[in-house]
Amino acid sequence: MAHYLITGGAGFIGCHLSEALLNQGHHVTVIDDLSTGSIHNIEHLKNQKKFRYVIDTITNRSLLSELVDGCTAVYHLAAAVGVKLIVESPVRTIETNIRGTELVLECANKKKRPVLVASTSEVYGKSTKFPFREDGDLVMGSTSKGRWSYACSKALDEFLALAFMKEKQLPVVIVRLFNTVGPKQTGQYGMVVPNFVRQALLGHTITVYGDGKQSRCFTHVSDVVGALIKLMQKPQALGQVFNIGSQSEISINDLAKLVKSMTKSSSAISHIPYSRAYEEGFEDMPRRVPDLTKVRKMVGYRPTKNIRDILNDVIEFERTRLTV
Ligand code: UDP
């Protein structure tokens, strides 16, 4: 059995990954500073013998180094995420994403512990070459627009990870996650699905940003976690970048209508300009669709849950959260 260190393990994806790895009999250690993660996410794992968690920042080098040495492989998920957070706290975004990854790679390199680095579909930026292939060009916007600092910081993480592999033979694999959603995701940092579901359940106005014609492909976190586990166990995946997501597109207008009907909500749906939702001059991506050929060939990945399955799970979770 392996021993995995998960940075950001109390976050939305990290807690689901921790649970899945524990269910397979592995040891799991989580390090999380609870900046965007939550202790509630791992509460149910605390009494498991093979689970350990440390509440601290990954920029605590000596601690991180000890934790990395003690494990067999690292999932590096700790990062500043959420468009709202990124726009409001650009310094924190850039520092967390760049310094954190640098330290994780440095520590892992000492004993050549394999590292999976979680990157994002944001790195494709304004590319219009659909579906996005891993070897496609990344098209960034101006540095005066905060959003792109997230894409750039993650792209730099990818460069750094690949450089560690090339120059120092550190085993790394990079994943670009596309709009991962499911139970336990918080809407606090702007993510659309938990926001809409909460608004609908509370009878508040459902806030569609822009004209709502922009579309996304949402993936259930359980599908993503399955791919993360398989990729880590596949030596042929090392040194490569993989998209993980789904190809089923839905416009944000249709998402709002679907959430409203599935929750039987009487909420109104209203449109809010991007300038008010985020900041003046905010640039959104009208579409974002992954090419999944690579990950399918490598680990047989196919998303199994559609948008209705996803919303069912999120609605059930948010209903419980609202009643406790
Ligand atoms: N969005 C929205 N209302 C919200 C939150 C988000 O209309 O309350 C829109 C957002 O502008 C984007 C899409 O939903 O077009 C997906 O947003 P999210 O932040 O979940 O992910 P992104 O794909 O932007 O990283």
Short mmCIF file of C-alpha atoms and ligand atoms in Angstrom, two decimals:
data_model
loop_
_atom_site.label_atom_id
_atom_site.label_comp_id
_atom_site.label_asym_id
_atom_site.label_seq_id
_atom_site.Cartn_x
_atom_site.Cartn_y
_atom_site.Cartn_z
CA MET A 1 0.00 0.00 0.00
CA ALA A 2 1.17 3.50 -0.75
CA HIS A 3 1.30 6.58 1.45
CA TYR A 4 0.05 9.70 -0.28
CA LEU A 5 0.61 13.26 0.81
CA ILE A 6 -2.19 15.53 -0.40
CA THR A 7 -1.52 19.24 -0.26
CA GLY A 8 -4.83 21.04 -0.09
CA GLY A 9 -6.39 17.81 1.15
CA ALA A 10 -9.15 19.63 3.06
CA GLY A 11 -10.26 21.37 -0.11
CA PHE A 12 -13.10 20.29 -2.33
CA ILE A 13 -11.22 17.88 -4.62
CA GLY A 14 -8.62 16.97 -1.97
CA CYS A 15 -11.15 15.65 0.52
CA HIS A 16 -12.83 13.43 -2.08
CA LEU A 17 -9.42 12.15 -3.20
CA SER A 18 -8.39 11.45 0.41
CA GLU A 19 -11.53 9.42 1.00
CA ALA A 20 -11.13 7.42 -2.21
CA LEU A 21 -7.48 6.58 -1.48
CA LEU A 22 -8.30 5.55 2.10
CA ASN A 23 -11.08 3.32 0.73
CA GLN A 24 -8.46 1.58 -1.40
CA GLY A 25 -6.43 0.87 1.74
CA HIS A 26 -3.71 3.51 1.30
CA HIS A 27 -2.28 5.79 3.93
CA VAL A 28 -3.14 9.46 3.46
CA THR A 29 -1.57 12.55 5.00
CA VAL A 30 -3.18 15.90 4.34
CA ILE A 31 -1.59 19.31 4.69
CA ASP A 32 -3.96 22.24 4.39
CA ASP A 33 -3.94 25.78 5.79
CA LEU A 34 -7.76 25.94 5.63
CA SER A 35 -7.58 29.15 3.61
CA THR A 36 -10.17 27.92 1.14
CA GLY A 37 -10.48 24.34 2.40
CA SER A 38 -12.50 23.41 5.46
CA ILE A 39 -11.99 21.11 8.41
CA HIS A 40 -15.60 19.95 7.94
CA ASN A 41 -14.55 18.36 4.65
CA ILE A 42 -12.29 15.87 6.43
CA GLU A 43 -14.18 15.55 9.72
CA HIS A 44 -15.49 12.10 8.79
CA LEU A 45 -11.97 10.82 8.01
CA LYS A 46 -10.35 11.89 11.25
CA ASN A 47 -10.92 8.63 13.11
CA GLN A 48 -9.50 6.43 10.35
CA LYS A 49 -6.23 4.79 11.38
CA LYS A 50 -4.48 5.43 8.08
CA PHE A 51 -5.43 9.10 7.96
CA ARG A 52 -3.41 11.99 9.31
CA TYR A 53 -3.83 15.71 8.81
CA VAL A 54 -1.70 18.74 9.51
CA ILE A 55 -3.13 22.24 9.54
CA ASP A 56 -0.33 24.39 8.24
CA THR A 57 0.84 26.14 5.11
CA ILE A 58 2.93 24.40 2.47
CA THR A 59 5.28 27.37 2.64
CA ASN A 60 6.44 25.99 6.01
CA ARG A 61 9.44 24.40 4.33
CA SER A 62 10.81 22.21 7.15
CA LEU A 63 7.39 20.75 7.89
CA LEU A 64 6.61 20.18 4.22
CA SER A 65 9.97 18.53 3.71
CA GLU A 66 9.35 16.10 6.56
CA LEU A 67 5.88 15.24 5.27
CA VAL A 68 7.13 14.68 1.73
CA ASP A 69 9.96 12.44 2.97
CA GLY A 70 7.45 10.36 4.90
CA CYS A 71 5.22 9.57 1.93
CA THR A 72 5.61 7.58 -1.28
CA ALA A 73 4.00 10.13 -3.64
CA VAL A 74 2.50 13.62 -3.55
CA TYR A 75 -0.75 15.03 -4.92
CA HIS A 76 -0.19 18.77 -5.09
CA LEU A 77 -3.66 20.33 -5.01
CA ALA A 78 -3.03 23.29 -2.68
CA ALA A 79 -3.67 26.51 -4.60
CA ALA A 80 -5.63 29.72 -4.66
CA VAL A 81 -8.76 28.89 -6.67
CA GLY A 82 -12.05 30.49 -7.64
CA VAL A 83 -12.38 33.38 -10.04
CA LYS A 84 -13.76 35.69 -7.34
CA LEU A 85 -10.82 35.06 -5.01
CA ILE A 86 -8.36 35.46 -7.85
CA VAL A 87 -9.78 38.81 -8.91
CA GLU A 88 -10.01 40.08 -5.33
CA SER A 89 -6.66 38.77 -4.04
CA PRO A 90 -4.16 38.66 -6.89
CA VAL A 91 -1.04 38.82 -4.67
CA ARG A 92 -2.19 35.87 -2.64
CA THR A 93 -3.05 33.96 -5.83
CA ILE A 94 0.32 34.47 -7.45
CA GLU A 95 2.33 33.83 -4.29
CA THR A 96 0.42 30.74 -3.21
CA ASN A 97 0.49 29.15 -6.61
CA ILE A 98 4.06 29.85 -7.53
CA ARG A 99 5.91 29.64 -4.21
CA GLY A 100 3.86 26.66 -3.04
CA THR A 101 4.56 24.57 -6.14
CA GLU A 102 8.23 25.51 -6.14
CA LEU A 103 8.58 24.25 -2.56
CA VAL A 104 6.64 21.04 -3.19
CA LEU A 105 8.82 20.21 -6.18
CA GLU A 106 12.04 21.06 -4.31
CA CYS A 107 11.08 18.87 -1.36
CA ALA A 108 9.91 16.00 -3.59
CA ASN A 109 13.13 16.18 -5.57
CA LYS A 110 15.31 15.28 -2.59
CA LYS A 111 14.09 11.68 -2.54
CA LYS A 112 12.51 11.74 -6.01
CA ARG A 113 8.97 11.31 -4.74
CA PRO A 114 6.53 11.32 -7.69
CA VAL A 115 4.32 14.45 -7.80
CA LEU A 116 0.98 15.00 -9.51
CA VAL A 117 0.48 18.73 -10.04
CA ALA A 118 -3.09 19.97 -10.37
CA SER A 119 -3.31 22.63 -13.04
CA THR A 120 -6.40 24.09 -14.67
CA SER A 121 -8.29 24.58 -17.92
CA GLU A 122 -7.76 28.32 -17.28
CA VAL A 123 -4.31 27.93 -18.83
CA TYR A 124 -5.92 27.67 -22.29
CA GLY A 125 -7.09 31.22 -21.67
CA LYS A 126 -8.78 32.78 -24.67
CA SER A 127 -7.89 30.00 -27.10
CA THR A 128 -10.64 29.28 -29.63
CA LYS A 129 -9.21 26.01 -30.95
CA PHE A 130 -11.91 23.67 -29.70
CA PRO A 131 -11.63 21.11 -28.25
CA PHE A 132 -8.55 22.15 -26.28
CA ARG A 133 -5.66 19.73 -26.80
CA GLU A 134 -2.85 19.52 -24.29
CA ASP A 135 -0.29 20.52 -26.92
CA GLY A 136 -2.36 23.52 -28.10
CA ASP A 137 -1.32 27.16 -27.68
CA LEU A 138 -2.18 29.01 -24.48
CA VAL A 139 -3.72 32.43 -25.17
CA MET A 140 -3.43 34.81 -22.26
CA GLY A 141 -4.95 38.26 -21.81
CA SER A 142 -3.31 41.43 -20.57
CA THR A 143 -1.43 41.58 -17.25
CA SER A 144 -3.72 44.43 -16.20
CA LYS A 145 -6.57 41.92 -15.91
CA GLY A 146 -6.31 40.01 -12.65
CA ARG A 147 -7.88 36.83 -13.95
CA TRP A 148 -4.89 36.03 -16.14
CA SER A 149 -2.54 35.95 -13.17
CA TYR A 150 -4.17 32.69 -12.17
CA ALA A 151 -3.74 31.17 -15.63
CA CYS A 152 -0.15 32.41 -15.80
CA SER A 153 0.76 31.20 -12.32
CA LYS A 154 -0.58 27.76 -13.12
CA ALA A 155 1.17 27.69 -16.48
CA LEU A 156 4.40 28.51 -14.68
CA ASP A 157 3.73 25.65 -12.25
CA GLU A 158 3.48 23.36 -15.26
CA PHE A 159 6.73 24.68 -16.75
CA LEU A 160 8.48 24.22 -13.43
CA ALA A 161 7.22 20.68 -12.91
CA LEU A 162 8.25 19.66 -16.43
CA ALA A 163 11.64 21.33 -15.92
CA PHE A 164 12.21 19.35 -12.71
CA MET A 165 11.48 16.17 -14.62
CA LYS A 166 13.71 17.07 -17.56
CA GLU A 167 16.67 18.40 -15.64
CA LYS A 168 16.49 16.51 -12.37
CA GLN A 169 14.57 13.36 -13.32
CA LEU A 170 11.84 14.11 -10.76
CA PRO A 171 8.78 12.02 -11.75
CA VAL A 172 5.86 14.41 -12.36
CA VAL A 173 2.46 14.30 -14.01
CA ILE A 174 0.28 17.33 -14.71
CA VAL A 175 -3.50 17.44 -14.92
CA ARG A 176 -5.62 20.30 -16.24
CA LEU A 177 -8.97 20.14 -14.49
CA PHE A 178 -12.07 21.47 -16.27
CA ASN A 179 -14.94 22.82 -14.11
CA THR A 180 -14.98 20.08 -11.49
CA VAL A 181 -18.11 20.17 -9.35
CA GLY A 182 -19.94 18.09 -6.77
CA PRO A 183 -20.87 17.91 -3.09
CA LYS A 184 -18.70 19.93 -0.68
CA GLN A 185 -17.65 22.57 -3.20
CA THR A 186 -18.14 26.00 -1.71
CA GLY A 187 -19.74 28.83 -3.63
CA GLN A 188 -17.81 31.33 -1.54
CA TYR A 189 -15.15 31.89 -4.20
CA GLY A 190 -17.56 32.30 -7.07
CA MET A 191 -18.10 28.78 -8.42
CA VAL A 192 -21.33 28.72 -10.34
CA VAL A 193 -22.92 25.36 -9.46
CA PRO A 194 -22.92 25.66 -5.65
CA ASN A 195 -23.96 29.32 -6.02
CA PHE A 196 -26.97 28.59 -8.23
CA VAL A 197 -28.09 25.63 -6.12
CA ARG A 198 -27.92 27.62 -2.91
CA GLN A 199 -29.70 30.59 -4.45
CA ALA A 200 -32.45 28.32 -5.77
CA LEU A 201 -32.92 26.48 -2.47
CA LEU A 202 -33.08 29.72 -0.50
CA GLY A 203 -35.47 31.33 -2.97
CA HIS A 204 -32.92 34.04 -3.76
CA THR A 205 -32.40 35.43 -7.23
CA ILE A 206 -30.21 33.18 -9.40
CA THR A 207 -27.41 35.43 -10.64
CA VAL A 208 -26.26 34.75 -14.20
CA TYR A 209 -23.18 36.78 -15.09
CA GLY A 210 -22.96 38.36 -18.54
CA ASP A 211 -25.57 37.28 -21.12
CA GLY A 212 -25.46 33.67 -19.90
CA LYS A 213 -24.68 32.36 -23.39
CA GLN A 214 -21.21 31.30 -22.27
CA SER A 215 -20.96 27.56 -21.80
CA ARG A 216 -18.99 25.14 -19.67
CA CYS A 217 -18.57 21.36 -19.44
CA PHE A 218 -19.05 20.26 -15.84
CA THR A 219 -17.50 17.09 -14.42
CA HIS A 220 -18.44 15.24 -11.26
CA VAL A 221 -15.61 15.22 -8.74
CA SER A 222 -15.86 11.41 -8.43
CA ASP A 223 -14.95 11.03 -12.11
CA VAL A 224 -12.00 13.40 -11.66
CA VAL A 225 -10.77 11.57 -8.56
CA GLY A 226 -10.87 8.23 -10.41
CA ALA A 227 -8.59 9.66 -13.10
CA LEU A 228 -6.22 11.21 -10.54
CA ILE A 229 -5.77 7.85 -8.84
CA LYS A 230 -5.17 5.95 -12.06
CA LEU A 231 -2.77 8.50 -13.52
CA MET A 232 -0.57 8.40 -10.42
CA GLN A 233 -0.30 4.62 -10.74
CA LYS A 234 0.71 4.73 -14.39
CA PRO A 235 4.46 5.12 -15.01
CA GLN A 236 3.80 5.90 -18.70
CA ALA A 237 1.92 9.04 -17.63
CA LEU A 238 5.05 10.64 -16.17
CA GLY A 239 6.29 13.82 -17.79
CA GLN A 240 2.95 14.41 -19.49
CA VAL A 241 0.03 16.83 -19.28
CA PHE A 242 -3.57 15.54 -19.28
CA ASN A 243 -6.92 17.26 -19.58
CA ILE A 244 -9.57 15.86 -17.23
CA GLY A 245 -13.17 16.92 -17.71
CA SER A 246 -16.25 16.27 -19.77
CA GLN A 247 -17.34 17.28 -23.25
CA SER A 248 -21.02 17.90 -22.48
CA GLU A 249 -21.55 21.61 -22.85
CA ILE A 250 -24.28 23.57 -21.16
CA SER A 251 -24.85 27.32 -21.33
CA ILE A 252 -25.01 29.17 -18.03
CA ASN A 253 -28.57 30.28 -18.93
CA ASP A 254 -29.61 26.63 -19.35
CA LEU A 255 -27.79 25.69 -16.17
CA ALA A 256 -29.76 28.32 -14.25
CA LYS A 257 -33.05 27.00 -15.70
CA LEU A 258 -32.12 23.39 -14.93
CA VAL A 259 -31.17 24.19 -11.33
CA LYS A 260 -34.41 26.11 -10.91
CA SER A 261 -36.54 23.25 -12.25
CA MET A 262 -34.68 20.46 -10.41
CA THR A 263 -35.01 22.30 -7.08
CA LYS A 264 -38.63 23.31 -7.88
CA SER A 265 -37.57 26.80 -6.88
CA SER A 266 -39.55 29.97 -7.34
CA SER A 267 -36.33 32.04 -7.62
CA ALA A 268 -36.09 34.63 -10.36
CA ILE A 269 -33.18 34.40 -12.79
CA SER A 270 -31.42 37.70 -13.41
CA HIS A 271 -28.45 38.80 -15.49
CA ILE A 272 -25.63 40.78 -13.91
CA PRO A 273 -22.92 42.49 -15.94
CA TYR A 274 -19.40 41.09 -15.49
CA SER A 275 -18.21 44.53 -14.39
CA ARG A 276 -20.49 44.30 -11.36
CA ALA A 277 -19.94 40.60 -10.66
CA TYR A 278 -16.14 40.75 -10.85
CA GLU A 279 -14.42 43.95 -11.97
CA GLU A 280 -14.38 46.49 -14.79
CA GLY A 281 -13.00 44.96 -18.01
CA PHE A 282 -13.36 41.36 -16.77
CA GLU A 283 -12.89 38.85 -19.57
CA ASP A 284 -14.83 35.59 -19.51
CA MET A 285 -14.35 32.54 -21.69
CA PRO A 286 -17.36 32.01 -23.97
CA ARG A 287 -16.59 28.27 -24.24
CA ARG A 288 -14.24 25.73 -22.74
CA VAL A 289 -14.19 22.16 -24.05
CA PRO A 290 -11.44 19.61 -23.40
CA ASP A 291 -10.05 17.08 -25.82
CA LEU A 292 -10.02 13.91 -23.73
CA THR A 293 -8.23 11.57 -26.13
CA LYS A 294 -4.99 11.53 -24.18
CA VAL A 295 -6.40 10.67 -20.77
CA ARG A 296 -8.79 8.14 -22.33
CA LYS A 297 -5.91 6.35 -24.02
CA MET A 298 -3.74 6.44 -20.90
CA VAL A 299 -6.18 5.26 -18.24
CA GLY A 300 -9.46 4.51 -20.06
CA TYR A 301 -11.05 7.66 -18.62
CA ARG A 302 -14.68 8.41 -19.48
CA PRO A 303 -16.88 10.67 -17.39
CA THR A 304 -19.77 8.63 -16.04
CA LYS A 305 -22.01 11.34 -14.55
CA ASN A 306 -24.02 13.86 -16.55
CA ILE A 307 -25.16 17.30 -15.46
CA ARG A 308 -28.40 15.97 -13.94
CA ASP A 309 -26.52 13.40 -11.83
CA ILE A 310 -24.16 16.14 -10.72
CA LEU A 311 -26.94 18.56 -9.80
CA ASN A 312 -28.84 15.82 -7.95
CA ASP A 313 -25.82 15.23 -5.73
CA VAL A 314 -25.13 18.92 -5.16
CA ILE A 315 -28.79 19.71 -4.41
CA GLU A 316 -28.98 16.87 -1.89
CA PHE A 317 -25.76 18.01 -0.23
CA GLU A 318 -26.77 21.68 -0.08
CA ARG A 319 -30.22 20.76 1.28
CA THR A 320 -28.56 18.92 4.17
CA ARG A 321 -26.09 21.75 4.72
CA LEU A 322 -28.89 24.29 4.91
CA THR A 323 -30.87 22.29 7.46
CA VAL A 324 -28.03 21.66 9.95
N1 UDP B 1 -21.18 32.49 -13.12
C1 UDP B 1 -22.48 32.98 -13.04
N2 UDP B 1 -23.00 33.21 -11.81
C2 UDP B 1 -22.36 32.93 -10.65
C3 UDP B 1 -21.05 32.41 -10.73
C4 UDP B 1 -20.49 32.20 -11.99
O1 UDP B 1 -23.11 33.23 -14.07
O2 UDP B 1 -22.93 33.15 -9.57
C5 UDP B 1 -20.61 32.21 -14.47
C6 UDP B 1 -19.19 32.69 -14.69
O3 UDP B 1 -19.17 34.04 -15.11
C7 UDP B 1 -18.69 31.75 -15.76
C8 UDP B 1 -19.42 30.44 -15.43
O4 UDP B 1 -20.53 30.80 -14.62
O5 UDP B 1 -19.07 32.16 -17.04
C9 UDP B 1 -18.56 29.44 -14.68
O6 UDP B 1 -18.01 30.10 -13.55
P1 UDP B 1 -17.09 29.40 -12.47
O7 UDP B 1 -16.51 30.49 -11.61
O8 UDP B 1 -17.83 28.31 -11.79
O9 UDP B 1 -15.93 28.70 -13.32
P2 UDP B 1 -14.95 29.26 -14.47
O10 UDP B 1 -15.28 28.42 -15.65
O11 UDP B 1 -15.24 30.70 -14.72
O12 UDP B 1 -13.60 29.02 -13.93
#
